[in-house]
Coordinates of C-alpha atoms (C1' of nucleotides) in Angstrom, one line a residue:
Chain A
M1 CA -21.6 -40.6 0.2
A2 CA -20.8 -38.4 3.1
G3 CA -22.5 -39.2 6.3
S4 CA -23.4 -42.8 5.5
G5 CA -22.7 -45.6 8.0
A6 CA -22.8 -46.1 11.7
A7 CA -21.5 -42.7 12.7
V8 CA -24.8 -41.0 11.8
Q9 CA -26.6 -42.8 14.6
Q10 CA -25.4 -40.7 17.5
I11 CA -25.8 -37.4 15.8
E12 CA -29.2 -35.9 16.4
R13 CA -29.7 -32.3 15.7
D14 CA -27.1 -30.1 14.0
D15 CA -26.3 -33.0 11.7
V16 CA -28.1 -32.2 8.4
P17 CA -27.2 -28.6 7.9
P18 CA -30.0 -26.3 6.8
S19 CA -29.5 -25.2 3.2
F20 CA -29.1 -21.6 4.1
T21 CA -29.2 -19.6 7.3
A22 CA -29.1 -15.8 7.5
D23 CA -28.0 -15.4 11.1
H24 CA -24.9 -13.5 10.1
I25 CA -26.7 -10.9 8.0
D26 CA -30.0 -11.0 9.9
L27 CA -28.8 -8.3 12.3
F28 CA -29.1 -5.7 9.6
A29 CA -32.7 -6.6 8.8
A30 CA -35.0 -9.5 9.4
I31 CA -34.5 -11.7 6.3
D32 CA -37.8 -12.6 4.7
P33 CA -38.6 -16.4 4.7
A34 CA -39.2 -16.1 1.0
E35 CA -35.7 -14.6 0.6
I36 CA -34.2 -17.4 2.6
A37 CA -36.1 -19.9 0.5
M38 CA -34.8 -18.4 -2.7
M39 CA -31.3 -18.3 -1.4
S40 CA -31.6 -21.9 -0.3
E41 CA -32.6 -22.9 -3.8
L42 CA -29.5 -21.2 -5.2
V43 CA -27.0 -22.7 -2.7
G44 CA -25.3 -25.8 -3.9
Q45 CA -25.3 -29.2 -2.4
P46 CA -23.5 -29.3 1.0
Y47 CA -20.3 -31.4 1.2
T48 CA -17.9 -32.3 3.9
V49 CA -14.2 -31.4 4.0
R50 CA -11.5 -32.7 6.3
R51 CA -9.5 -30.6 8.7
R52 CA -6.7 -28.7 6.8
Q53 CA -8.4 -29.5 3.5
I54 CA -8.3 -26.7 1.0
I55 CA -11.8 -25.6 -0.2
R56 CA -10.5 -23.1 -2.7
R57 CA -6.9 -22.1 -3.5
E58 CA -5.6 -18.6 -3.9
G59 CA -5.1 -17.9 -7.6
E60 CA -7.8 -20.2 -8.9
L61 CA -10.3 -18.8 -11.2
V62 CA -13.3 -17.5 -9.3
D63 CA -16.6 -19.1 -10.2
G64 CA -18.5 -18.5 -7.0
F65 CA -18.3 -18.2 -3.3
F66 CA -19.1 -20.4 -0.4
F67 CA -21.5 -20.9 2.5
L68 CA -20.2 -22.5 5.7
H69 CA -22.8 -24.8 7.3
R70 CA -20.6 -26.2 10.0
G71 CA -17.1 -26.0 11.3
W72 CA -14.4 -23.3 11.2
V73 CA -12.6 -22.2 8.0
A74 CA -9.7 -19.8 7.6
S75 CA -9.4 -17.3 4.7
S76 CA -5.7 -16.7 4.1
S77 CA -3.3 -15.4 1.5
L78 CA 0.3 -16.3 0.9
L79 CA 3.1 -13.7 1.3
D80 CA 6.2 -13.5 -0.9
D81 CA 8.4 -14.4 2.0
G82 CA 6.7 -17.7 2.6
G83 CA 4.5 -16.3 5.3
R84 CA 0.8 -16.5 5.5
Q85 CA -1.8 -13.8 6.4
I86 CA -5.0 -15.2 7.8
T87 CA -7.6 -12.6 6.8
K88 CA -10.5 -14.0 8.7
V89 CA -11.8 -17.1 10.4
H90 CA -15.2 -18.0 9.3
L91 CA -17.7 -19.6 11.7
A92 CA -20.7 -21.7 10.9
G93 CA -23.5 -19.8 9.1
E94 CA -21.3 -17.4 7.3
M95 CA -20.5 -16.7 3.7
M96 CA -16.9 -17.2 2.6
G97 CA -14.8 -16.1 -0.3
T98 CA -17.0 -13.2 -1.2
P99 CA -14.2 -10.6 -1.7
S100 CA -12.7 -12.6 -4.5
I101 CA -15.8 -12.2 -6.6
A102 CA -14.3 -8.8 -7.5
V103 CA -11.2 -10.3 -9.0
V104 CA -10.4 -12.8 -11.8
K105 CA -8.1 -15.0 -9.7
A106 CA -9.1 -15.8 -6.1
A107 CA -7.3 -13.5 -3.6
D108 CA -7.6 -15.9 -0.7
T109 CA -7.3 -19.6 0.1
L110 CA -10.1 -21.2 2.1
I111 CA -8.8 -23.9 4.3
A112 CA -10.8 -25.9 6.9
L113 CA -9.6 -25.5 10.5
T114 CA -12.0 -28.2 11.6
P115 CA -13.9 -30.8 9.7
A116 CA -16.5 -28.7 8.0
V117 CA -19.6 -28.7 5.8
V118 CA -19.7 -26.2 3.0
S119 CA -21.7 -25.3 -0.1
R120 CA -20.7 -23.6 -3.2
I121 CA -22.8 -20.6 -4.4
P122 CA -22.6 -19.9 -8.1
L123 CA -22.2 -16.3 -9.2
S124 CA -25.4 -16.6 -11.2
A125 CA -27.2 -16.6 -7.9
L126 CA -25.9 -13.1 -7.3
G127 CA -27.4 -11.9 -10.5
R128 CA -30.8 -13.1 -9.6
L129 CA -30.4 -11.8 -6.2
F130 CA -29.6 -8.2 -7.3
R131 CA -32.3 -8.3 -9.9
D132 CA -35.2 -9.8 -7.9
M133 CA -34.3 -9.1 -4.3
P134 CA -33.0 -5.6 -4.0
R135 CA -33.6 -5.6 -0.2
L136 CA -31.5 -8.7 0.3
A137 CA -28.9 -7.2 -2.0
G138 CA -28.8 -4.1 0.2
V139 CA -28.3 -6.3 3.3
L140 CA -25.4 -8.0 1.6
F141 CA -24.0 -4.7 0.7
L142 CA -24.3 -3.6 4.4
H143 CA -22.6 -6.8 5.4
A144 CA -19.7 -6.1 3.1
Q145 CA -19.3 -2.6 4.6
M146 CA -19.4 -4.0 8.1
E147 CA -16.6 -6.4 7.1
R148 CA -14.6 -3.4 6.0
I149 CA -15.0 -1.8 9.4
A150 CA -14.0 -5.0 11.1
L151 CA -10.9 -5.3 9.0
A152 CA -10.0 -1.7 9.7
D153 CA -10.4 -2.3 13.4
R154 CA -8.2 -5.4 13.2
M155 CA -5.6 -3.5 11.2
A156 CA -5.5 -0.9 13.9
S157 CA -5.0 -3.6 16.5
V158 CA -2.2 -5.2 14.5
G159 CA -0.6 -1.9 13.6
H160 CA -0.8 -0.1 16.9
S161 CA -0.8 -2.5 19.8
G162 CA 1.3 -5.2 21.3
A163 CA 1.0 -9.0 21.3
E164 CA -1.0 -9.3 24.5
S165 CA -3.5 -6.8 23.3
R166 CA -3.9 -8.5 19.9
L167 CA -4.4 -11.9 21.5
A168 CA -6.9 -10.5 24.0
A169 CA -8.9 -8.9 21.2
L170 CA -8.8 -12.1 19.2
F171 CA -10.1 -14.2 22.1
L172 CA -12.9 -11.8 23.0
H173 CA -13.9 -11.3 19.3
L174 CA -14.1 -15.1 18.7
R175 CA -16.3 -15.4 21.8
D176 CA -18.7 -12.7 20.6
R177 CA -18.8 -14.0 17.1
Q178 CA -19.8 -17.5 18.3
R179 CA -22.4 -16.0 20.6
L180 CA -24.1 -14.4 17.6
T181 CA -25.4 -17.7 16.3
D182 CA -25.1 -19.8 19.5
P183 CA -26.1 -18.0 22.7
T184 CA -25.0 -21.0 24.8
V185 CA -21.3 -20.1 24.1
G186 CA -19.9 -18.5 27.2
N187 CA -16.5 -17.6 28.4
E188 CA -15.2 -21.0 27.8
Y189 CA -15.1 -22.3 24.2
R190 CA -13.3 -24.7 22.0
L191 CA -10.6 -23.0 20.1
P192 CA -9.4 -25.1 17.1
L193 CA -6.7 -22.6 16.1
T194 CA -3.1 -23.6 16.2
Q195 CA -0.7 -21.1 17.8
E196 CA 0.7 -20.7 14.3
D197 CA -2.7 -19.9 13.0
M198 CA -3.1 -17.2 15.6
A199 CA 0.4 -15.9 14.7
D200 CA -0.6 -15.7 11.1
M201 CA -3.8 -13.8 12.0
L202 CA -2.1 -11.3 14.2
G203 CA 1.2 -10.6 12.4
L204 CA 3.3 -12.4 15.0
T205 CA 5.4 -15.5 15.1
A206 CA 4.2 -18.8 16.6
V207 CA 7.0 -18.6 19.2
H208 CA 5.9 -15.2 20.4
V209 CA 2.3 -16.2 20.5
N210 CA 3.2 -19.0 22.7
R211 CA 5.2 -16.8 25.1
T212 CA 2.4 -14.3 25.2
I213 CA -0.4 -16.9 25.8
R214 CA 1.7 -18.4 28.5
A215 CA 2.2 -15.1 30.2
L216 CA -1.6 -14.5 30.2
E217 CA -2.2 -17.9 31.6
Q218 CA 0.3 -17.5 34.4
R219 CA -1.3 -14.2 35.3
G220 CA -4.6 -16.0 35.6
V221 CA -6.3 -14.1 32.8
I222 CA -7.0 -17.1 30.7
A223 CA -6.7 -20.9 31.0
R224 CA -6.4 -23.7 28.5
K225 CA -7.0 -27.4 28.5
N226 CA -7.0 -29.7 25.5
R227 CA -8.2 -27.3 22.8
W228 CA -10.5 -25.4 25.1
L229 CA -9.9 -21.8 26.0
Q230 CA -11.3 -20.2 29.2
L231 CA -11.5 -16.5 29.6
I232 CA -11.2 -15.9 33.3
D233 CA -10.5 -12.2 33.8
I234 CA -12.8 -10.6 31.3
D235 CA -12.1 -7.1 32.5
A236 CA -8.4 -7.6 32.1
L237 CA -8.9 -8.9 28.6
G238 CA -11.1 -6.0 27.8
N239 CA -8.6 -3.5 29.0
L240 CA -5.9 -5.1 27.0
A241 CA -7.9 -5.4 23.8
R242 CA -9.9 -2.1 23.8
M243 CA -11.7 -2.9 20.7
P244 CA -14.3 -0.3 19.7
Q245 CA -17.9 -1.5 19.9
R246 CA -19.7 -1.2 16.6
E247 CA -23.5 -1.0 16.6
P248 CA -24.9 -2.3 13.4
V249 CA -27.8 -0.5 11.8
R250 CA -31.1 -2.2 12.2
T251 CA -33.5 -2.2 9.2
P252 CA -32.3 1.2 7.9
D253 CA -35.2 3.0 6.3
W254 CA -33.6 3.4 2.9
L255 CA -33.7 -0.4 2.3
P256 CA -36.2 -1.3 -0.4
P257 CA -39.2 -3.3 1.0
P258 CA -39.0 -7.1 0.7
A259 CA -39.7 -8.1 -2.9
T260 CA -42.1 -10.8 -1.9
T261 CA -44.2 -8.7 0.4
R262 CA -46.3 -5.8 -0.8
P263 CA -45.9 -2.8 1.6
M264 CA -49.2 -2.6 3.5
T265 CA -49.0 0.8 5.0
P266 CA -46.6 2.9 3.0
A267 CA -45.8 5.4 5.8
A268 CA -46.1 3.1 8.8
A269 CA -42.4 3.3 9.6
A270 CA -42.2 7.0 9.4
Chain B
M1 CA -15.4 32.8 0.9
A2 CA -13.0 30.3 -0.6
G3 CA -12.3 30.4 -4.3
S4 CA -13.6 33.9 -4.8
G5 CA -11.4 36.6 -6.2
A6 CA -8.5 36.7 -8.5
A7 CA -7.3 33.2 -7.9
V8 CA -10.1 31.8 -9.9
Q9 CA -8.8 33.3 -13.1
Q10 CA -6.0 30.9 -13.8
I11 CA -8.0 27.8 -13.2
E12 CA -9.5 26.6 -16.4
R13 CA -10.5 23.0 -16.5
D14 CA -10.8 20.8 -13.4
D15 CA -12.3 23.8 -11.6
V16 CA -16.0 23.1 -11.6
P17 CA -16.2 19.5 -10.5
P18 CA -18.5 17.2 -12.3
S19 CA -21.4 16.2 -10.2
F20 CA -20.5 12.5 -10.3
T21 CA -17.8 10.5 -12.0
A22 CA -17.6 6.8 -12.0
D23 CA -13.9 6.3 -12.7
H24 CA -13.3 4.4 -9.5
I25 CA -16.0 1.8 -10.2
D26 CA -15.9 1.9 -13.9
L27 CA -13.3 -0.7 -14.1
F28 CA -15.8 -3.4 -13.1
A29 CA -18.2 -2.5 -15.8
A30 CA -18.8 0.5 -18.0
I31 CA -21.2 2.7 -16.2
D32 CA -24.2 3.6 -18.2
P33 CA -24.6 7.4 -18.9
A34 CA -28.1 7.1 -17.6
E35 CA -26.8 5.6 -14.4
I36 CA -24.3 8.4 -14.0
A37 CA -27.1 10.9 -14.7
M38 CA -29.2 9.4 -12.0
M39 CA -26.4 9.3 -9.5
S40 CA -25.5 12.9 -10.3
E41 CA -29.1 13.9 -9.5
L42 CA -28.9 12.2 -6.1
V43 CA -25.5 13.6 -5.2
G44 CA -25.7 16.8 -3.1
Q45 CA -24.3 20.2 -3.8
P46 CA -20.5 20.2 -3.8
Y47 CA -18.8 22.3 -1.2
T48 CA -15.2 23.2 -0.4
V49 CA -13.3 22.3 2.8
R50 CA -10.0 23.6 4.0
R51 CA -6.9 21.5 4.7
R52 CA -7.3 19.6 7.9
Q53 CA -10.9 20.4 8.1
I54 CA -13.1 17.5 9.3
I55 CA -15.8 16.5 6.9
R56 CA -17.4 14.0 9.3
R57 CA -16.3 13.0 12.7
E58 CA -16.1 9.5 14.1
G59 CA -19.1 8.8 16.4
E60 CA -21.5 11.1 14.7
L61 CA -24.8 9.7 13.5
V62 CA -24.6 8.4 10.0
D63 CA -26.9 10.0 7.6
G64 CA -25.1 9.5 4.3
F65 CA -21.8 9.1 2.8
F66 CA -19.6 11.3 0.6
F67 CA -18.2 11.8 -2.9
L68 CA -14.8 13.4 -3.3
H69 CA -14.7 15.7 -6.3
R70 CA -11.2 17.1 -5.8
G71 CA -8.4 16.8 -3.3
W72 CA -7.2 14.2 -0.9
V73 CA -9.1 13.0 2.2
A74 CA -8.0 10.6 5.0
S75 CA -10.4 8.2 6.6
S76 CA -9.1 7.6 10.1
S77 CA -10.2 6.3 13.5
L78 CA -9.0 7.1 16.9
L79 CA -7.3 4.6 19.2
D80 CA -7.7 4.4 22.9
D81 CA -4.1 5.2 23.5
G82 CA -4.4 8.5 21.7
G83 CA -3.1 7.1 18.5
R84 CA -4.8 7.3 15.1
Q85 CA -5.2 4.7 12.4
I86 CA -5.7 6.0 8.9
T87 CA -7.8 3.4 7.2
K88 CA -7.5 4.8 3.7
V89 CA -6.6 8.0 1.8
H90 CA -9.2 8.9 -0.7
L91 CA -8.4 10.5 -4.0
A92 CA -10.5 12.6 -6.3
G93 CA -13.4 10.7 -7.9
E94 CA -14.0 8.3 -5.0
M95 CA -16.8 7.6 -2.6
M96 CA -15.9 8.1 1.0
G97 CA -17.4 7.0 4.3
T98 CA -19.3 4.1 2.8
P99 CA -18.3 1.5 5.5
S100 CA -20.1 3.6 8.1
I101 CA -23.5 3.1 6.5
A102 CA -23.5 -0.3 8.2
V103 CA -23.3 1.2 11.7
V104 CA -25.3 3.7 13.7
K105 CA -22.4 5.9 14.7
A106 CA -19.7 6.6 12.1
A107 CA -16.7 4.4 12.5
D108 CA -14.3 6.8 10.8
T109 CA -13.4 10.4 10.7
L110 CA -13.0 12.0 7.3
I111 CA -10.4 14.8 7.3
A112 CA -9.2 16.8 4.3
L113 CA -5.4 16.3 3.6
T114 CA -5.6 19.1 1.0
P115 CA -8.2 21.7 0.2
A116 CA -11.0 19.6 -1.2
V117 CA -14.4 19.6 -2.8
V118 CA -16.9 17.1 -1.6
S119 CA -20.6 16.2 -1.8
R120 CA -22.8 14.5 0.6
I121 CA -24.9 11.6 -0.7
P122 CA -28.0 10.9 1.3
L123 CA -28.8 7.3 2.2
S124 CA -32.1 7.6 0.4
A125 CA -30.1 7.6 -2.8
L126 CA -28.9 4.1 -2.0
G127 CA -32.5 2.9 -1.7
R128 CA -33.4 4.1 -5.2
L129 CA -30.2 2.7 -6.5
F130 CA -30.7 -0.8 -5.2
R131 CA -34.4 -0.7 -6.4
D132 CA -34.0 0.8 -9.8
M133 CA -30.4 0.1 -10.9
P134 CA -29.5 -3.4 -9.9
R135 CA -26.6 -3.4 -12.2
L136 CA -25.0 -0.3 -10.6
A137 CA -25.8 -1.8 -7.2
G138 CA -23.9 -4.9 -8.2
V139 CA -21.0 -2.8 -9.3
L140 CA -21.0 -1.0 -5.9
F141 CA -21.0 -4.4 -4.3
L142 CA -18.0 -5.5 -6.3
H143 CA -16.3 -2.3 -5.3
A144 CA -16.9 -3.0 -1.6
Q145 CA -15.5 -6.5 -2.0
M146 CA -12.4 -5.1 -3.8
E147 CA -11.9 -2.7 -0.9
R148 CA -11.9 -5.7 1.4
I149 CA -9.1 -7.3 -0.6
A150 CA -7.1 -4.1 -0.6
L151 CA -7.5 -3.8 3.1
A152 CA -6.5 -7.4 3.6
D153 CA -3.4 -6.8 1.5
R154 CA -2.5 -3.7 3.5
M155 CA -3.0 -5.6 6.7
A156 CA -0.6 -8.3 5.4
S157 CA 1.9 -5.5 4.7
V158 CA 1.5 -4.0 8.1
G159 CA 1.6 -7.2 10.0
H160 CA 4.3 -9.1 8.1
S161 CA 6.8 -6.7 6.8
G162 CA 9.2 -3.9 7.9
A163 CA 9.1 -0.2 7.7
E164 CA 10.9 0.1 4.3
S165 CA 8.6 -2.4 2.8
R166 CA 5.5 -0.7 4.0
L167 CA 6.6 2.7 2.8
A168 CA 7.6 1.3 -0.6
A169 CA 4.2 -0.3 -0.9
L170 CA 2.5 3.0 0.0
F171 CA 4.4 5.0 -2.5
L172 CA 3.8 2.6 -5.4
H173 CA 0.1 2.2 -4.4
L174 CA -0.5 5.9 -4.4
R175 CA 1.1 6.3 -7.8
D176 CA -1.1 3.6 -9.2
R177 CA -4.2 4.9 -7.7
Q178 CA -3.7 8.3 -9.1
R179 CA -3.0 6.9 -12.5
L180 CA -6.4 5.3 -12.5
T181 CA -8.1 8.6 -13.0
D182 CA -5.2 10.7 -14.3
P183 CA -2.9 8.9 -16.8
T184 CA -0.5 11.9 -16.7
V185 CA 0.7 11.0 -13.3
G186 CA 4.1 9.4 -13.5
N187 CA 6.8 8.4 -11.1
E188 CA 6.9 11.8 -9.7
Y189 CA 3.9 13.2 -7.9
R190 CA 2.8 15.5 -5.2
L191 CA 2.4 13.8 -1.9
P192 CA 0.4 15.9 0.6
L193 CA 0.9 13.4 3.4
T194 CA 2.7 14.4 6.6
Q195 CA 5.2 11.9 7.9
E196 CA 2.9 11.5 10.8
D197 CA 0.1 10.8 8.4
M198 CA 2.2 8.0 6.9
A199 CA 3.0 6.7 10.3
D200 CA -0.6 6.5 11.2
M201 CA -1.3 4.7 8.0
L202 CA 1.4 2.1 8.3
G203 CA 1.4 1.5 12.0
L204 CA 4.7 3.2 12.7
T205 CA 5.9 6.3 14.5
A206 CA 6.6 9.6 12.7
V207 CA 10.2 9.4 13.9
H208 CA 10.7 6.0 12.4
V209 CA 9.0 7.0 9.1
N210 CA 11.5 9.9 8.9
R211 CA 14.5 7.6 9.4
T212 CA 13.2 5.1 6.9
I213 CA 12.4 7.7 4.2
R214 CA 15.7 9.2 4.7
A215 CA 17.4 5.9 4.3
L216 CA 15.6 5.3 1.0
E217 CA 16.5 8.7 -0.1
Q218 CA 20.2 8.3 0.6
R219 CA 20.2 5.0 -1.2
G220 CA 18.9 6.8 -4.2
V221 CA 15.6 4.9 -4.3
I222 CA 13.5 7.9 -4.0
A223 CA 13.9 11.7 -3.9
R224 CA 11.9 14.5 -2.3
K225 CA 11.5 18.2 -2.9
N226 CA 9.0 20.5 -1.4
R227 CA 6.0 18.1 -1.1
W228 CA 6.8 16.2 -4.2
L229 CA 7.9 12.6 -4.3
Q230 CA 10.0 11.1 -7.0
L231 CA 10.2 7.3 -7.4
I232 CA 13.7 6.7 -8.9
D233 CA 14.4 3.0 -8.6
I234 CA 11.1 1.4 -9.3
D235 CA 12.5 -2.1 -9.3
A236 CA 14.0 -1.6 -5.8
L237 CA 10.7 -0.3 -4.6
G238 CA 8.8 -3.2 -6.2
N239 CA 11.2 -5.7 -4.5
L240 CA 10.7 -4.0 -1.2
A241 CA 6.9 -3.8 -1.4
R242 CA 6.0 -7.0 -3.1
M243 CA 2.3 -6.2 -3.2
P244 CA 0.2 -8.8 -5.0
Q245 CA -1.3 -7.7 -8.2
R246 CA -5.1 -8.0 -8.2
E247 CA -6.9 -8.1 -11.5
P248 CA -10.5 -6.8 -11.2
V249 CA -13.2 -8.6 -13.0
R250 CA -14.5 -6.9 -16.1
T251 CA -18.3 -6.9 -16.7
P252 CA -18.9 -10.3 -15.1
D253 CA -21.7 -12.0 -16.8
W254 CA -23.8 -12.4 -13.7
L255 CA -24.4 -8.7 -13.5
P256 CA -27.9 -7.7 -14.4
P257 CA -28.2 -5.7 -17.7
P258 CA -28.3 -1.9 -17.4
A259 CA -31.8 -0.9 -16.2
T260 CA -32.0 1.8 -18.9
T261 CA -30.9 -0.3 -21.8
R262 CA -32.8 -3.2 -23.2
P263 CA -30.4 -6.1 -24.0
M264 CA -30.2 -6.2 -27.8
T265 CA -28.5 -9.5 -28.5
P266 CA -28.9 -11.7 -25.4
A267 CA -26.0 -14.0 -26.2
A268 CA -23.7 -11.6 -27.8
A269 CA -21.1 -11.7 -25.0
A270 CA -21.0 -15.4 -24.8
Chain C
dC1 C1' 8.9 39.1 10.8
dG2 C1' 7.1 36.0 14.0
dT3 C1' 5.0 31.7 15.2
dA4 C1' 3.4 27.1 14.8
dA5 C1' 3.6 22.8 12.3
dG6 C1' 6.5 19.6 10.4
dA7 C1' 11.1 17.4 9.8
dT8 C1' 15.4 15.8 11.6
dT9 C1' 18.7 13.8 14.7
dG10 C1' 20.7 11.3 18.8
dA11 C1' 20.7 8.1 22.8
dC12 C1' 18.6 4.5 24.9
dA13 C1' 15.1 0.8 25.9
dA14 C1' 11.8 -2.7 24.8
dG15 C1' 9.3 -5.8 22.1
dC16 C1' 9.5 -9.2 18.9
dG17 C1' 11.9 -12.2 15.5
dT18 C1' 15.3 -15.9 14.7
dC19 C1' 17.5 -20.1 15.4
dA20 C1' 17.7 -24.4 17.5
dA21 C1' 16.5 -28.0 20.5
dA22 C1' 13.4 -30.5 23.6
dT23 C1' 9.0 -32.0 24.9
dA24 C1' 4.1 -33.1 24.6
dC25 C1' 0.3 -34.6 21.8
dA26 C1' -2.7 -36.9 18.3
dG27 C1' -3.5 -39.9 14.7
dT28 C1' -2.1 -44.4 12.5
dG29 C1' -1.0 -49.1 11.8
dG30 C1' 0.4 -53.4 13.8
Chain D
dC1 C1' -3.5 -51.9 23.4
dC2 C1' 0.9 -50.1 22.2
dA3 C1' 4.6 -48.4 19.5
dC4 C1' 5.4 -45.1 15.9
dT5 C1' 5.5 -40.8 13.6
dG6 C1' 4.5 -36.4 12.3
dT7 C1' 2.4 -32.2 14.2
dA8 C1' 2.1 -28.8 17.8
dT9 C1' 3.9 -26.7 21.9
dT10 C1' 7.5 -25.0 24.9
dT11 C1' 11.8 -23.0 26.2
dG12 C1' 16.4 -20.5 26.0
dA13 C1' 19.8 -17.3 24.1
dC14 C1' 20.7 -13.5 21.2
dG15 C1' 20.1 -9.6 18.0
dC16 C1' 17.6 -6.4 15.2
dT17 C1' 13.8 -3.4 14.4
dT18 C1' 11.1 -0.1 16.1
dG19 C1' 9.4 2.9 20.0
dT20 C1' 10.3 6.7 23.3
dC21 C1' 12.0 11.0 24.9
dA22 C1' 13.8 15.2 24.0
dA23 C1' 16.1 18.7 21.6
dT24 C1' 17.1 21.2 17.3
dC25 C1' 16.3 22.8 12.8
dT26 C1' 13.3 24.0 8.8
dT27 C1' 9.4 25.4 6.4
dA28 C1' 4.9 27.3 5.7
dC29 C1' 1.9 30.9 6.7
dG30 C1' -0.4 34.9 8.8

DNA sequence: CGTAAGATTGACAAGCGTCAAATACAGTGG
DNA sequence: CCACTGTATTTGACGCTTGTCAATCTTACG
């Protein structure tokens, strides 16, 4: 089985992934422990994938979606011209492949950018969720809407700005996303993306990504070593990127109350 | 006021908009009449807006979303450089402004591209919907996921293909979208978009949109007159666009049963 | 009939893609 | 530990697509 043998010894925390974490949706409303418990029950057994291993291929029949316990995963789709569009990179603690539940054949390929630990979530879990946990369903709905905003913002970046701007936006965005679940991440983080990966995310070519990164580096805006990226001149990056700040709603009052908790004072929030 | 006077006389059907139609989500699962009835009840009073009138401005506090009874509406967001990204054009029968329910300040501006009839839907309606109509909630969830796929496909188009390709994709896409609710729409339809509107959708400039349209026209692929667009060489357009075909799921079995209908034969669909 | 918005055209510049080759790097087996 | 091999990065030369600026023409509308 995965994880057996001597390698386990040196790994202390962060090794056995929790069955389900709600960090990525928790910002809309504090997820009830009972809700997490139920989700954990529905989530399948975690398993490990190698770097560059395909978790689900575009075109396969959709029978569920995925939860990423550890590592980075890209969601991409192939283009007729042989190109590849990376729709999103998923970080630990996020759901993956959810858009494809709306279609018969998966719209995106999920491929591991690092060694990763994932679980499959069967669609039947969604049915129970919408029936028994309307509040959590509402939070997932909000999450999907937020993803639409994020995609629209990225499309604006790709459509209306140059290569430097797009790269700056990407670097800042990845920093912020990691911070969401790991506050220790600072302006220096490990970036497991290939330059070709970045190109496929931003609608550029690997060659031009290289040139642009190099220019940023020589100007002292960023630095690289091994696979680590250091953001040096944050202001310069911010000026280049100019991504709008989106403030997520926090426990909007229309959300149904948690299914597991009886509302104690009906008008307390008003 | 608008609509009063002699002009009303010649309008027969299609004049008084139905309070709510489910055409745009009906493809995922037949929406129950009772569900439509409840939604209709929650939807606000329809009102008319002029062309270029702003229905909701980016940055305003979000207190609901909208339903478009008639006309075309663009969802756009401003860019720092003075530019504008049109995220989506909404056709009659669609919900609008839903992504912004996830954020405090609206992420997009809704502006009428034609005279239009819209209704506001208060957020409280969503609460009742998720609590009492889990099946409809699931369908809305599917719709949001489908929109994510559509956005990703558009981003691939904008990021990885040239101006001709993007325009071809836009023209075909708009035809297909209109057909969804109006089967009489053929390869010739009224296109109320300005060339600048198209540029803002596709990440181009109005000048270059003009040049490209003109090239397509002189090659006999399309034709224009007044504000009508005729798609002549469909194959050529298809080859240029190469948008992937997405097949929406149809009444997936995980969806909860309609709240208003008791399931008669539990295993009938299996 | 007048005026503003939209469409059209030309000349020129810049950004990015393409092709091709060289170099650095990481993983693998001996 | 080292050679080997495929993968990723780097660099150069060149051309095409698209943006920019500015002027003219057309159409819709009051």
